[in-house]
Amino acid sequence: MRIWKTVPGWMMVGLMSFALACGGGGGEKGGDAAEPAGGEAAGSADFVTVDPAKAATVTGKIKLNGEAPAMPAINMSAEPDCKGLHQSAPPAEVVVASNGMLQNAFVWVKSGLNGKFQPSTTAVHLDQKGCIYQPHVLAVQVGQPLSITNSDPTTHNVHPLPTTNREWNKSQTGGGAPIDYQFPRQEIMIPVKCNIHPWMRSYVSVVDHPFFAVSSADGSFTIKGLPAGTYTIEAVHEKLGSQETSVTVGDAESKDIELTFSAS
Amino acid sequence: MSRSVTLSRKTLNSLSPQASAEYPASRGLHRFAVFTAASTFCLIVAGALVTSRDAGLSVPDWPLSYGQLMPEMVGGVFYEHGHRMIASFVGFLSIILAVWLWRREKRRWVRNLGWAALGAVIAQGVLGGMTVLLLLPTPVSVAHACLAQLFFSTTAILALVTSRSWNRLDAQSQPRAPETSGPSLPALCVMANCAIFAQLLMGAAFRHKGIGIIPHLIGAMVVVAIVFWLLARVARRYSGVPEIFSWTMALNGLVMMQLVLGAGAYWIREATRDAVQPLWPMVAITVGHVALGALILAVSVVLTFQVRHVFGRRHESFEPQGVPVTT
Ligand SMILES: [Cu+2]
């Protein structure tokens, strides 16, 4: 019976060691404290340059086969600060299509390129406006600055959920200082969310070259400045998966392609 | 069972000098322990809401919230900071409870359990802070969820053992019916505790995306089998012992409810996978499933203590010293 008297003691020991063991295990994730720098160190001489006179272009359309699902209106009623910014509840932006053309597909040269390309120094802008991310889908080059601003009167937290880059979470007050960040590693469609407003979500793709685009409202996209070659072009959609095709362009050539997603 | 429950202090003393030495436990202390356990249950509900609303990271800093004690309670901040406030309150209650027990409680193991509860709630706060600062790593989130369950059971036991009925029972332990075959009743209770805790662990691991659903389903079957076994044993032999029979019935009833809630939680999770924001039916059912899980463990642990308590002392006095008689 003695063993029963030690139950509270064992419970305490168990609780403590469990907490410590598990706590220690989780510590690694946050250990990567180093702020990412602009990609891998490469001398400028190593960068591939494309003669503008020879640069090729791939244009195209992203199509949607079948009926686009109706998007529910975002219910902001629990958040007067957000609701007040809209005349009527805006629809969710998961699948945005009109006339069979799909918006917000991320299009990029998935393979076929050789060498390294200089990261652009022009900042790409992600705004929080009306408690919605604008734009919904965007892309930057590895090492290219991403500038995140908050045009709302309310606070947001900005929380990217990458798998190969480092996850982080920062709060940003209304009209507060922009958050500037450069992703150090290539990663497609990183979800970015705000945990204060559960409907807020955008997707940032990070590419180690400058040949990417996001399809616009009419489904069109343009990838410019390509060296001649044969490339795999992939379109990625947050909900509908990905589609790819191969295209060959010569010097200064322009090719038009189509990629079609299925709505169901 | 015909047993007088209106024993006078004198009768108590004559029956069991040891028990009378441990008594009187203060009624205020017992009420406070009950209040602490009830507050802890609310805290578990609040914590489950944080996960279901995906609000854990709506406040990026810890221990302060947006650098202050009281941020604007908008959106996810309402859930996350609300959880922190209730947690601070329960931590405060635990300090009072531990000190109160230390000052007034005669049984050393109960005083120790009070300190264990305080240690657990502090560890739990630190784990909670780690979930925020480390951006919800699965092991830390799961540990935070499981420690919550253990802490709640500990407060439930403190409420139980400071109760008048518990201390009255000290005076009148009764003989246990001889076991026929298979594990003893205390052993079955311990099996139930272990199975339920493992089940909570796997549920938390599934919820925090550490594992799939299959282990949790198997765990459910194991728990159901053990609590049925327990019920069969108790109904056959101890249906006249209310301290044991009623808790066994409660345990079985809650487990049945939990099966329904669990199936509902899983179904609605699949059905609303594409929702742009958490929908309240999903939040309600999932939070209910988590809270009921906590309650089931607490009931199982309480039953274990009751079993040990009702039969323990008499048995002990009959056995030669140093020879374990159960399990
Ligand atoms: Cu927000």
Coordinates of C-alpha atoms and ligand atoms in Angstrom, one line a residue:
Chain A
M1 CA 0.0 0.0 0.0
R2 CA 3.0 2.3 0.5
I3 CA 3.1 2.9 -3.2
W4 CA -0.2 4.8 -3.0
K5 CA 1.3 7.3 -0.7
T6 CA 3.8 8.3 -3.2
V7 CA 1.3 8.9 -5.9
P8 CA 1.2 12.7 -5.4
G9 CA 5.0 12.8 -5.4
W10 CA 5.2 10.8 -8.6
M11 CA 2.6 12.9 -10.2
M12 CA 4.6 16.0 -9.4
V13 CA 7.8 14.4 -10.8
G14 CA 6.0 13.2 -13.9
L15 CA 4.4 16.6 -14.5
M16 CA 7.7 18.4 -14.2
S17 CA 9.8 16.0 -16.3
F18 CA 7.2 15.9 -18.9
A19 CA 7.0 19.7 -19.1
L20 CA 10.8 20.0 -19.2
A21 CA 11.3 17.2 -21.8
C22 CA 8.7 18.5 -24.1
G23 CA 9.7 22.1 -23.6
G24 CA 13.3 21.2 -24.4
G25 CA 12.2 19.4 -27.5
G26 CA 10.5 22.4 -28.9
G27 CA 13.3 24.8 -28.3
E28 CA 15.0 24.1 -31.6
K29 CA 12.4 25.7 -33.7
G30 CA 13.0 29.2 -32.3
G31 CA 16.8 28.8 -32.2
D32 CA 17.3 30.2 -35.7
A33 CA 17.5 33.7 -34.5
A34 CA 19.7 35.0 -37.3
E35 CA 17.9 37.6 -39.5
P36 CA 18.0 36.4 -43.1
A37 CA 20.3 38.2 -45.4
G38 CA 19.8 38.7 -49.1
G39 CA 20.2 35.2 -50.4
E40 CA 23.4 33.3 -50.7
A41 CA 26.6 35.3 -51.0
A42 CA 27.4 35.4 -54.7
G43 CA 29.7 37.9 -56.3
S44 CA 27.9 40.1 -58.9
A45 CA 30.1 38.6 -61.5
D46 CA 28.4 35.3 -61.0
F47 CA 25.0 36.6 -61.9
V48 CA 23.4 35.7 -65.3
T49 CA 22.7 38.8 -67.4
V50 CA 20.2 38.6 -70.3
D51 CA 20.7 41.0 -73.2
P52 CA 17.5 43.0 -73.4
A53 CA 17.6 42.7 -77.2
K54 CA 17.6 38.9 -77.0
A55 CA 15.2 38.5 -74.1
A56 CA 12.3 36.2 -74.7
T57 CA 8.7 36.6 -73.3
V58 CA 6.2 34.0 -72.2
T59 CA 2.6 35.3 -72.0
G60 CA -0.6 33.4 -71.4
K61 CA -3.9 32.8 -69.8
I62 CA -4.9 30.8 -66.7
K63 CA -8.3 29.2 -67.4
L64 CA -10.8 27.6 -65.2
N65 CA -12.9 24.7 -66.5
G66 CA -16.3 24.3 -65.0
E67 CA -18.4 26.4 -62.6
A68 CA -16.4 28.5 -60.2
P69 CA -17.5 27.9 -56.7
A70 CA -19.5 30.8 -55.2
M71 CA -17.4 32.5 -52.6
P72 CA -19.0 33.1 -49.2
A73 CA -19.0 36.6 -47.8
I74 CA -16.5 37.1 -45.1
N75 CA -18.3 37.5 -41.8
M76 CA -16.7 40.4 -40.0
S77 CA -19.6 41.1 -37.7
A78 CA -17.7 40.1 -34.6
E79 CA -15.1 42.8 -35.5
P80 CA -16.7 46.2 -35.7
D81 CA -13.2 47.7 -36.5
C82 CA -13.1 45.7 -39.7
K83 CA -16.8 45.6 -40.6
G84 CA -16.9 49.4 -40.5
L85 CA -14.3 49.5 -43.2
H86 CA -16.7 47.9 -45.7
Q87 CA -20.1 48.9 -47.2
S88 CA -21.0 45.3 -47.4
A89 CA -19.3 42.1 -46.5
P90 CA -16.5 41.3 -49.1
P91 CA -16.4 37.8 -50.6
A92 CA -13.6 35.4 -49.7
E93 CA -10.8 35.3 -52.3
V94 CA -10.1 31.6 -52.4
V95 CA -11.2 31.1 -56.0
V96 CA -11.6 34.2 -58.0
A97 CA -12.7 33.7 -61.6
S98 CA -14.8 35.3 -64.2
N99 CA -15.6 34.2 -67.8
G100 CA -13.6 31.0 -67.2
M101 CA -10.4 33.0 -66.4
L102 CA -8.7 32.4 -63.1
Q103 CA -7.2 35.2 -61.0
N104 CA -4.5 34.8 -58.3
A105 CA -2.7 31.8 -59.8
F106 CA 1.0 32.1 -59.2
V107 CA 2.9 31.3 -62.4
W108 CA 6.7 30.7 -62.5
V109 CA 9.5 29.1 -64.4
K110 CA 9.8 25.9 -62.4
S111 CA 12.8 24.5 -64.2
G112 CA 15.0 25.0 -67.2
L113 CA 17.0 28.0 -66.0
N114 CA 20.8 27.9 -65.4
G115 CA 22.8 30.1 -63.1
K116 CA 22.0 32.7 -60.5
F117 CA 20.0 35.9 -61.1
Q118 CA 20.5 39.1 -59.3
P119 CA 17.7 39.8 -56.7
S120 CA 15.7 42.9 -57.5
T121 CA 16.1 45.7 -54.9
T122 CA 12.6 47.1 -55.6
A123 CA 10.4 46.3 -52.7
V124 CA 7.2 44.3 -53.2
H125 CA 4.3 45.7 -51.3
L126 CA 1.8 43.8 -49.2
D127 CA -0.9 45.9 -47.5
Q128 CA -3.5 45.2 -44.9
K129 CA -6.6 47.2 -45.9
G130 CA -10.1 46.6 -44.7
C131 CA -8.8 43.6 -42.7
I132 CA -7.9 41.9 -46.0
Y133 CA -4.5 41.4 -47.5
Q134 CA -3.8 43.3 -50.7
P135 CA -2.8 41.6 -52.9
H136 CA -4.1 38.2 -52.1
V137 CA -1.2 36.4 -53.9
L138 CA 2.2 37.9 -54.5
A139 CA 5.7 36.9 -55.2
V140 CA 9.2 38.1 -54.5
Q141 CA 12.7 37.0 -55.4
V142 CA 14.9 35.5 -52.8
G143 CA 16.5 38.5 -51.1
Q144 CA 14.1 41.0 -52.6
P145 CA 12.6 43.2 -50.0
L146 CA 8.9 42.6 -49.0
S147 CA 7.4 45.7 -47.4
I148 CA 4.3 45.0 -45.3
T149 CA 2.1 47.9 -44.3
N150 CA -1.1 48.3 -42.3
S151 CA -3.6 50.8 -43.7
D152 CA -6.2 49.9 -41.2
P153 CA -7.0 51.7 -38.0
T154 CA -6.8 48.3 -36.2
T155 CA -3.9 46.1 -35.2
H156 CA -3.0 43.0 -37.2
N157 CA -0.4 40.4 -36.6
V158 CA 1.6 39.2 -39.6
H159 CA 2.3 35.6 -39.4
P160 CA 3.9 33.7 -42.4
L161 CA 3.8 30.0 -42.2
P162 CA 6.7 28.8 -44.3
T163 CA 8.2 25.3 -44.1
T164 CA 11.7 25.9 -45.5
N165 CA 12.1 29.6 -44.5
R166 CA 11.9 30.7 -40.9
E167 CA 8.4 31.2 -39.4
W168 CA 7.8 34.5 -37.6
N169 CA 5.0 36.5 -36.1
K170 CA 4.9 40.2 -35.6
S171 CA 2.2 42.6 -34.6
Q172 CA 1.6 45.8 -36.6
T173 CA -0.5 48.6 -35.2
G174 CA -2.8 50.6 -37.5
G175 CA -0.7 52.9 -39.7
G176 CA 2.4 51.6 -37.9
A177 CA 5.9 51.3 -39.3
P178 CA 6.2 48.9 -42.3
I179 CA 7.6 45.5 -41.6
D180 CA 10.5 44.9 -44.1
Y181 CA 11.6 41.4 -44.7
Q182 CA 13.6 39.3 -47.1
F183 CA 13.0 35.6 -47.5
P184 CA 16.3 33.7 -47.8
R185 CA 15.1 30.5 -49.4
Q186 CA 13.0 29.6 -52.4
E187 CA 9.5 28.5 -51.3
I188 CA 6.2 28.6 -53.2
M189 CA 2.9 29.8 -51.8
I190 CA 3.8 30.5 -48.2
P191 CA 0.5 31.2 -46.4
V192 CA 0.6 34.5 -44.5
K193 CA -2.1 35.0 -41.9
C194 CA -3.4 37.2 -39.1
N195 CA -4.5 35.3 -36.0
I196 CA -6.6 38.3 -34.8
H197 CA -8.8 38.1 -37.9
P198 CA -9.1 34.5 -38.8
W199 CA -10.3 35.1 -42.4
M200 CA -7.2 37.0 -43.3
R201 CA -4.8 35.1 -45.5
S202 CA -2.5 35.8 -48.4
Y203 CA 0.2 33.7 -50.2
V204 CA 3.7 34.8 -50.8
S205 CA 6.0 32.9 -53.1
V206 CA 9.7 33.2 -52.9
V207 CA 11.7 32.4 -56.1
D208 CA 15.4 32.3 -56.7
H209 CA 15.1 34.0 -60.1
P210 CA 13.0 36.9 -61.4
F211 CA 10.8 34.9 -63.8
F212 CA 7.3 34.7 -62.2
A213 CA 4.0 36.4 -62.3
V214 CA 0.5 36.3 -60.7
S215 CA -2.5 36.0 -63.0
S216 CA -4.7 39.1 -63.1
A217 CA -8.4 39.4 -63.2
D218 CA -8.6 38.3 -66.8
G219 CA -6.4 35.3 -66.2
S220 CA -3.5 36.8 -68.0
F221 CA 0.2 36.8 -67.0
T222 CA 3.5 37.9 -68.6
I223 CA 7.0 36.6 -67.8
K224 CA 9.6 38.8 -69.4
G225 CA 13.3 38.9 -69.8
L226 CA 13.9 35.2 -70.3
P227 CA 17.1 33.8 -71.9
A228 CA 16.4 31.5 -74.8
G229 CA 15.7 28.0 -73.7
T230 CA 13.2 25.3 -72.9
Y231 CA 11.3 25.8 -69.6
T232 CA 8.7 24.1 -67.5
I233 CA 6.1 26.8 -66.6
E234 CA 4.0 26.0 -63.6
A235 CA 0.9 27.7 -62.3
V236 CA 0.0 27.1 -58.6
H237 CA -3.4 27.9 -57.1
E238 CA -4.0 27.9 -53.3
K239 CA -7.1 25.7 -53.7
L240 CA -7.0 24.1 -57.1
G241 CA -3.5 22.7 -57.1
S242 CA -1.0 23.1 -59.9
Q243 CA -0.7 22.8 -63.6
E244 CA 2.4 22.8 -65.8
T245 CA 3.5 22.9 -69.4
S246 CA 6.7 23.0 -71.3
V247 CA 7.6 25.9 -73.6
T248 CA 10.6 26.7 -75.8
V249 CA 11.6 30.2 -76.7
G250 CA 14.4 31.5 -78.9
D251 CA 16.2 34.8 -78.7
A252 CA 13.7 37.7 -78.5
E253 CA 10.9 35.3 -79.2
S254 CA 7.5 35.6 -77.6
K255 CA 5.3 32.6 -76.9
D256 CA 1.7 32.4 -75.7
I257 CA 0.6 29.5 -73.5
E258 CA -2.5 28.4 -71.7
L259 CA -2.9 26.5 -68.4
T260 CA -6.2 25.2 -67.4
F261 CA -7.4 24.3 -63.9
S262 CA -10.5 22.2 -63.2
A263 CA -13.0 23.8 -60.8
S264 CA -14.0 20.5 -59.2
Chain B
M1 CA -25.1 -1.1 2.5
S2 CA -26.5 0.2 5.7
R3 CA -24.1 2.7 7.1
S4 CA -24.8 5.6 9.4
V5 CA -23.5 8.8 8.0
T6 CA -24.3 10.9 11.0
L7 CA -21.4 9.8 13.1
S8 CA -20.5 12.1 16.0
R9 CA -17.0 13.3 16.5
K10 CA -16.8 10.9 19.4
T11 CA -17.7 7.9 17.3
L12 CA -15.2 8.9 14.7
N13 CA -12.5 9.1 17.3
S14 CA -13.3 5.7 18.7
L15 CA -13.4 4.1 15.3
S16 CA -10.2 5.6 13.9
P17 CA -7.9 7.7 15.9
Q18 CA -5.8 8.3 12.8
A19 CA -8.7 9.7 10.9
S20 CA -9.7 12.0 13.7
A21 CA -6.2 13.3 13.9
E22 CA -6.4 14.3 10.3
Y23 CA -9.8 15.9 10.7
P24 CA -11.3 18.4 10.8
A25 CA -10.5 19.6 7.3
S26 CA -11.8 23.1 7.0
R27 CA -15.0 23.4 5.1
G28 CA -13.8 26.7 3.6
L29 CA -10.7 24.9 2.4
H30 CA -12.8 22.3 0.7
R31 CA -15.0 24.9 -1.0
F32 CA -11.9 26.8 -2.1
A33 CA -10.5 23.6 -3.6
V34 CA -13.8 23.0 -5.4
F35 CA -13.7 26.6 -6.7
T36 CA -10.2 26.1 -8.0
A37 CA -11.1 22.9 -9.8
A38 CA -14.1 24.6 -11.4
S39 CA -12.1 27.6 -12.4
T40 CA -9.5 25.2 -13.9
F41 CA -12.3 23.6 -16.0
C42 CA -13.2 27.0 -17.3
L43 CA -9.6 27.6 -18.1
I44 CA -9.4 24.4 -20.1
V45 CA -12.5 25.5 -22.1
A46 CA -10.8 28.9 -22.7
G47 CA -7.6 27.2 -23.8
A48 CA -9.5 24.9 -26.2
L49 CA -11.2 28.0 -27.6
V50 CA -7.8 29.5 -28.4
T51 CA -6.8 26.5 -30.4
S52 CA -10.1 26.2 -32.2
R53 CA -10.1 29.9 -33.1
D54 CA -6.5 29.6 -34.1
A55 CA -5.9 32.6 -31.9
G56 CA -2.8 31.4 -30.1
L57 CA -0.5 33.7 -32.0
S58 CA -2.8 36.7 -32.2
V59 CA -0.7 38.1 -29.3
P60 CA 2.9 37.8 -30.5
D61 CA 4.5 38.6 -27.2
W62 CA 4.6 37.0 -23.7
P63 CA 4.3 37.4 -20.7
L64 CA 2.9 40.8 -21.6
S65 CA 0.3 41.2 -24.3
Y66 CA 1.3 43.9 -26.8
G67 CA 3.6 45.1 -24.1
Q68 CA 0.7 45.8 -21.7
L69 CA -1.4 44.0 -19.2
M70 CA -4.7 44.7 -20.9
P71 CA -4.6 45.0 -24.7
E72 CA -7.6 45.8 -26.8
M73 CA -9.7 42.7 -26.9
V74 CA -10.4 42.4 -30.6
G75 CA -10.7 39.3 -32.6
G76 CA -8.3 36.5 -31.7
V77 CA -6.8 38.7 -29.0
F78 CA -10.1 38.3 -27.0
Y79 CA -9.5 34.5 -26.9
E80 CA -5.7 34.5 -26.3
H81 CA -5.6 37.3 -23.8
G82 CA -8.8 36.0 -22.1
H83 CA -7.1 32.7 -21.7
R84 CA -4.1 34.4 -20.2
M85 CA -6.3 36.3 -17.7
I86 CA -8.2 33.2 -16.6
A87 CA -4.9 31.4 -16.4
S88 CA -3.4 34.1 -14.2
F89 CA -6.5 33.9 -12.0
V90 CA -6.2 30.1 -11.6
G91 CA -2.5 30.5 -10.9
F92 CA -3.4 32.9 -8.1
L93 CA -6.0 30.4 -6.7
S94 CA -3.3 27.7 -6.8
I95 CA -1.0 29.8 -4.7
I96 CA -3.7 30.4 -2.1
L97 CA -4.7 26.8 -2.1
A98 CA -1.1 25.5 -1.7
V99 CA -0.5 27.9 1.2
W100 CA -3.8 27.2 2.8
L101 CA -3.1 23.4 2.6
W102 CA 0.4 24.0 4.0
R103 CA -1.0 25.9 7.0
R104 CA -4.1 23.9 7.7
E105 CA -3.8 20.4 6.2
K106 CA -2.5 17.6 8.5
R107 CA -1.9 15.0 5.8
R108 CA 1.5 15.4 4.3
W109 CA 0.6 13.9 1.0
V110 CA -2.2 16.3 0.6
R111 CA 0.1 19.3 1.3
N112 CA 2.5 17.9 -1.2
L113 CA -0.3 17.5 -3.8
G114 CA -1.1 21.2 -3.2
W115 CA 2.5 22.2 -4.0
A116 CA 2.5 19.8 -7.0
A117 CA -0.5 21.6 -8.3
L118 CA 1.2 24.9 -7.9
G119 CA 4.3 23.6 -9.6
A120 CA 2.2 22.3 -12.4
V121 CA 0.3 25.5 -13.0
I122 CA 3.6 27.5 -13.1
A123 CA 5.1 25.0 -15.5
Q124 CA 1.9 25.2 -17.5
G125 CA 2.2 29.0 -17.7
V126 CA 5.8 28.7 -18.9
L127 CA 4.7 26.1 -21.5
G128 CA 2.0 28.5 -22.7
G129 CA 4.5 31.2 -23.1
M130 CA 6.7 28.9 -25.1
T131 CA 3.9 28.1 -27.4
V132 CA 3.6 31.8 -28.2
L133 CA 7.3 32.6 -28.4
L134 CA 8.2 29.5 -30.4
L135 CA 5.2 29.8 -32.7
L136 CA 3.2 26.7 -31.6
P137 CA 5.7 23.9 -32.1
T138 CA 3.6 20.7 -31.9
P139 CA 5.5 19.1 -28.9
V140 CA 5.1 22.2 -26.8
S141 CA 1.4 22.6 -27.7
V142 CA 0.7 18.9 -26.9
A143 CA 2.6 19.2 -23.6
H144 CA 0.6 22.3 -22.8
A145 CA -2.6 20.5 -23.5
C146 CA -1.7 17.3 -21.5
L147 CA -0.4 19.2 -18.5
A148 CA -3.7 21.1 -18.4
Q149 CA -5.5 17.8 -18.1
L150 CA -3.1 16.5 -15.3
F151 CA -3.4 19.8 -13.5
F152 CA -7.2 19.7 -13.6
S153 CA -7.2 16.1 -12.2
T154 CA -4.9 17.3 -9.4
T155 CA -7.3 20.1 -8.4
A156 CA -10.2 17.6 -8.6
I157 CA -8.3 15.3 -6.2
L158 CA -7.6 18.2 -3.8
A159 CA -11.3 19.0 -3.9
L160 CA -12.1 15.4 -3.2
V161 CA -9.7 14.7 -0.3
T162 CA -10.6 17.9 1.5
S163 CA -14.3 17.0 1.4
R164 CA -16.2 16.1 4.5
S165 CA -17.5 12.8 3.0
W166 CA -14.0 11.7 2.2
N167 CA -12.8 12.4 5.7
R168 CA -15.8 10.8 7.3
L169 CA -15.1 7.7 5.3
D170 CA -11.7 7.5 6.9
A171 CA -13.5 6.2 9.9
Q172 CA -15.4 3.4 8.3
S173 CA -13.5 1.6 5.6
Q174 CA -15.0 -1.6 4.6
P175 CA -13.7 -4.9 3.4
R176 CA -13.3 -5.5 -0.2
A177 CA -15.0 -8.5 -1.7
P178 CA -12.3 -11.1 -2.5
E179 CA -11.2 -10.8 -6.1
T180 CA -11.8 -13.8 -8.2
S181 CA -9.6 -13.5 -11.2
G182 CA -8.2 -10.9 -13.5
P183 CA -6.9 -7.5 -12.4
S184 CA -8.0 -6.1 -9.1
L185 CA -10.3 -3.1 -9.0
P186 CA -7.6 -0.7 -8.2
A187 CA -5.5 -2.1 -11.0
L188 CA -8.5 -1.7 -13.4
C189 CA -8.7 1.9 -12.2
V190 CA -5.1 2.5 -12.9
M191 CA -5.5 1.0 -16.3
A192 CA -8.4 3.3 -17.0
N193 CA -6.3 6.3 -15.9
C194 CA -3.4 5.4 -18.2
A195 CA -5.6 4.6 -21.2
I196 CA -7.6 7.8 -20.8
F197 CA -4.4 9.9 -20.4
A198 CA -2.8 8.2 -23.4
Q199 CA -6.0 9.0 -25.3
L200 CA -5.9 12.7 -24.3
L201 CA -2.3 12.7 -25.4
M202 CA -3.1 11.3 -28.8
G203 CA -6.1 13.5 -29.2
A204 CA -3.9 16.6 -28.5
A205 CA -1.3 15.3 -30.9
F206 CA -3.9 14.9 -33.6
R207 CA -5.3 18.3 -32.9
H208 CA -1.9 19.9 -33.1
K209 CA -1.1 18.1 -36.3
G210 CA 1.5 15.8 -34.8
I211 CA -0.2 12.5 -35.8
G212 CA -3.1 11.1 -37.7
I213 CA -6.5 10.1 -36.3
I214 CA -6.0 6.4 -36.3
P215 CA -4.2 6.1 -32.9
H216 CA -6.9 8.2 -31.3
L217 CA -9.6 5.9 -32.7
I218 CA -7.8 2.8 -31.4
G219 CA -7.3 4.6 -28.0
A220 CA -11.1 5.3 -27.9
M221 CA -11.8 1.5 -28.3
V222 CA -9.3 0.7 -25.5
V223 CA -10.8 3.2 -23.2
V224 CA -14.3 2.0 -23.9
A225 CA -13.3 -1.6 -23.2
I226 CA -11.6 -0.7 -19.9
V227 CA -14.4 1.4 -18.6
F228 CA -17.0 -1.3 -19.5
W229 CA -14.9 -3.8 -17.7
L230 CA -14.8 -1.5 -14.7
L231 CA -18.5 -1.1 -14.8
A232 CA -19.1 -4.8 -15.1
R233 CA -16.9 -5.5 -12.1
V234 CA -18.4 -2.7 -10.0
A235 CA -22.0 -3.5 -10.9
R236 CA -21.5 -7.1 -9.9
R237 CA -19.7 -6.6 -6.7
Y238 CA -19.9 -3.0 -5.5
S239 CA -23.2 -1.6 -6.6
G240 CA -24.0 -1.0 -2.9
V241 CA -20.9 1.3 -2.4
P242 CA -22.1 4.7 -3.7
E243 CA -18.7 6.2 -3.6
I244 CA -17.6 3.7 -6.2
F245 CA -20.7 2.9 -8.1
S246 CA -21.8 6.4 -8.8
W247 CA -18.3 7.5 -10.1
T248 CA -18.1 4.4 -12.3
M249 CA -21.5 5.2 -13.7
A250 CA -20.5 8.8 -14.3
L251 CA -17.3 7.6 -16.0
N252 CA -19.2 5.4 -18.4
G253 CA -21.8 8.0 -19.2
L254 CA -19.2 10.6 -19.9
V255 CA -17.2 8.2 -22.1
M256 CA -20.4 7.5 -24.1
M257 CA -21.0 11.2 -24.6
Q258 CA -17.5 11.7 -25.6
L259 CA -17.7 9.1 -28.4
V260 CA -20.6 11.0 -29.8
L261 CA -18.8 14.4 -29.5
G262 CA -15.6 12.9 -30.9
A263 CA -17.4 11.6 -34.0
G264 CA -19.2 14.9 -34.4
A265 CA -15.9 16.9 -34.0
Y266 CA -14.2 14.8 -36.6
W267 CA -17.1 14.9 -39.0
I268 CA -17.6 18.7 -38.8
R269 CA -13.9 19.3 -39.1
E270 CA -13.9 17.5 -42.4
A271 CA -17.2 19.1 -43.5
T272 CA -15.9 22.7 -42.9
R273 CA -12.4 22.2 -44.1
D274 CA -12.8 24.9 -46.7
A275 CA -14.4 27.5 -44.5
V276 CA -12.6 30.9 -44.7
Q277 CA -12.9 31.2 -40.9
P278 CA -13.7 28.9 -38.0
L279 CA -17.5 28.3 -37.8
W280 CA -19.1 28.2 -34.4
P281 CA -20.6 24.7 -34.6
M282 CA -17.2 23.3 -35.2
V283 CA -15.6 25.4 -32.5
A284 CA -18.4 24.4 -30.0
I285 CA -18.2 20.7 -30.7
T286 CA -14.4 20.5 -30.7
V287 CA -14.1 22.6 -27.5
G288 CA -16.8 20.4 -25.9
H289 CA -14.8 17.3 -26.9
V290 CA -11.6 18.7 -25.3
A291 CA -13.4 19.8 -22.1
L292 CA -15.2 16.5 -21.7
G293 CA -11.9 14.7 -22.1
A294 CA -10.5 16.6 -19.2
L295 CA -13.6 15.8 -17.2
I296 CA -13.3 12.1 -18.0
L297 CA -9.7 11.9 -16.8
A298 CA -10.6 13.7 -13.6
V299 CA -13.6 11.4 -12.9
S300 CA -11.4 8.4 -13.5
V301 CA -8.7 9.6 -11.2
V302 CA -11.3 10.5 -8.5
L303 CA -12.7 7.0 -8.9
T304 CA -9.3 5.5 -8.4
F305 CA -8.8 7.5 -5.2
Q306 CA -12.3 6.5 -4.0
V307 CA -11.6 2.8 -4.6
R308 CA -8.3 3.0 -2.7
H309 CA -9.9 5.0 0.0
V310 CA -13.0 3.0 0.6
F311 CA -11.2 -0.3 0.8
G312 CA -7.7 0.8 1.6
R313 CA -7.3 1.2 5.3
R314 CA -9.2 -1.8 6.5
H315 CA -7.3 -3.9 4.1
E316 CA -4.0 -2.4 5.2
S317 CA -4.6 -3.2 8.8
F318 CA -5.2 -6.8 8.0
E319 CA -2.1 -7.3 5.9
P320 CA 1.4 -7.9 7.3
Q321 CA 3.4 -4.8 7.0
G322 CA 5.4 -4.1 3.9
V323 CA 3.5 -6.6 1.7
P324 CA 1.7 -4.9 -1.1
V325 CA -1.8 -6.2 -1.3
T326 CA -3.1 -4.4 -4.4
T327 CA -1.9 -4.5 -7.9
Ligands
CU1 CU -5.8 41.2 -38.8

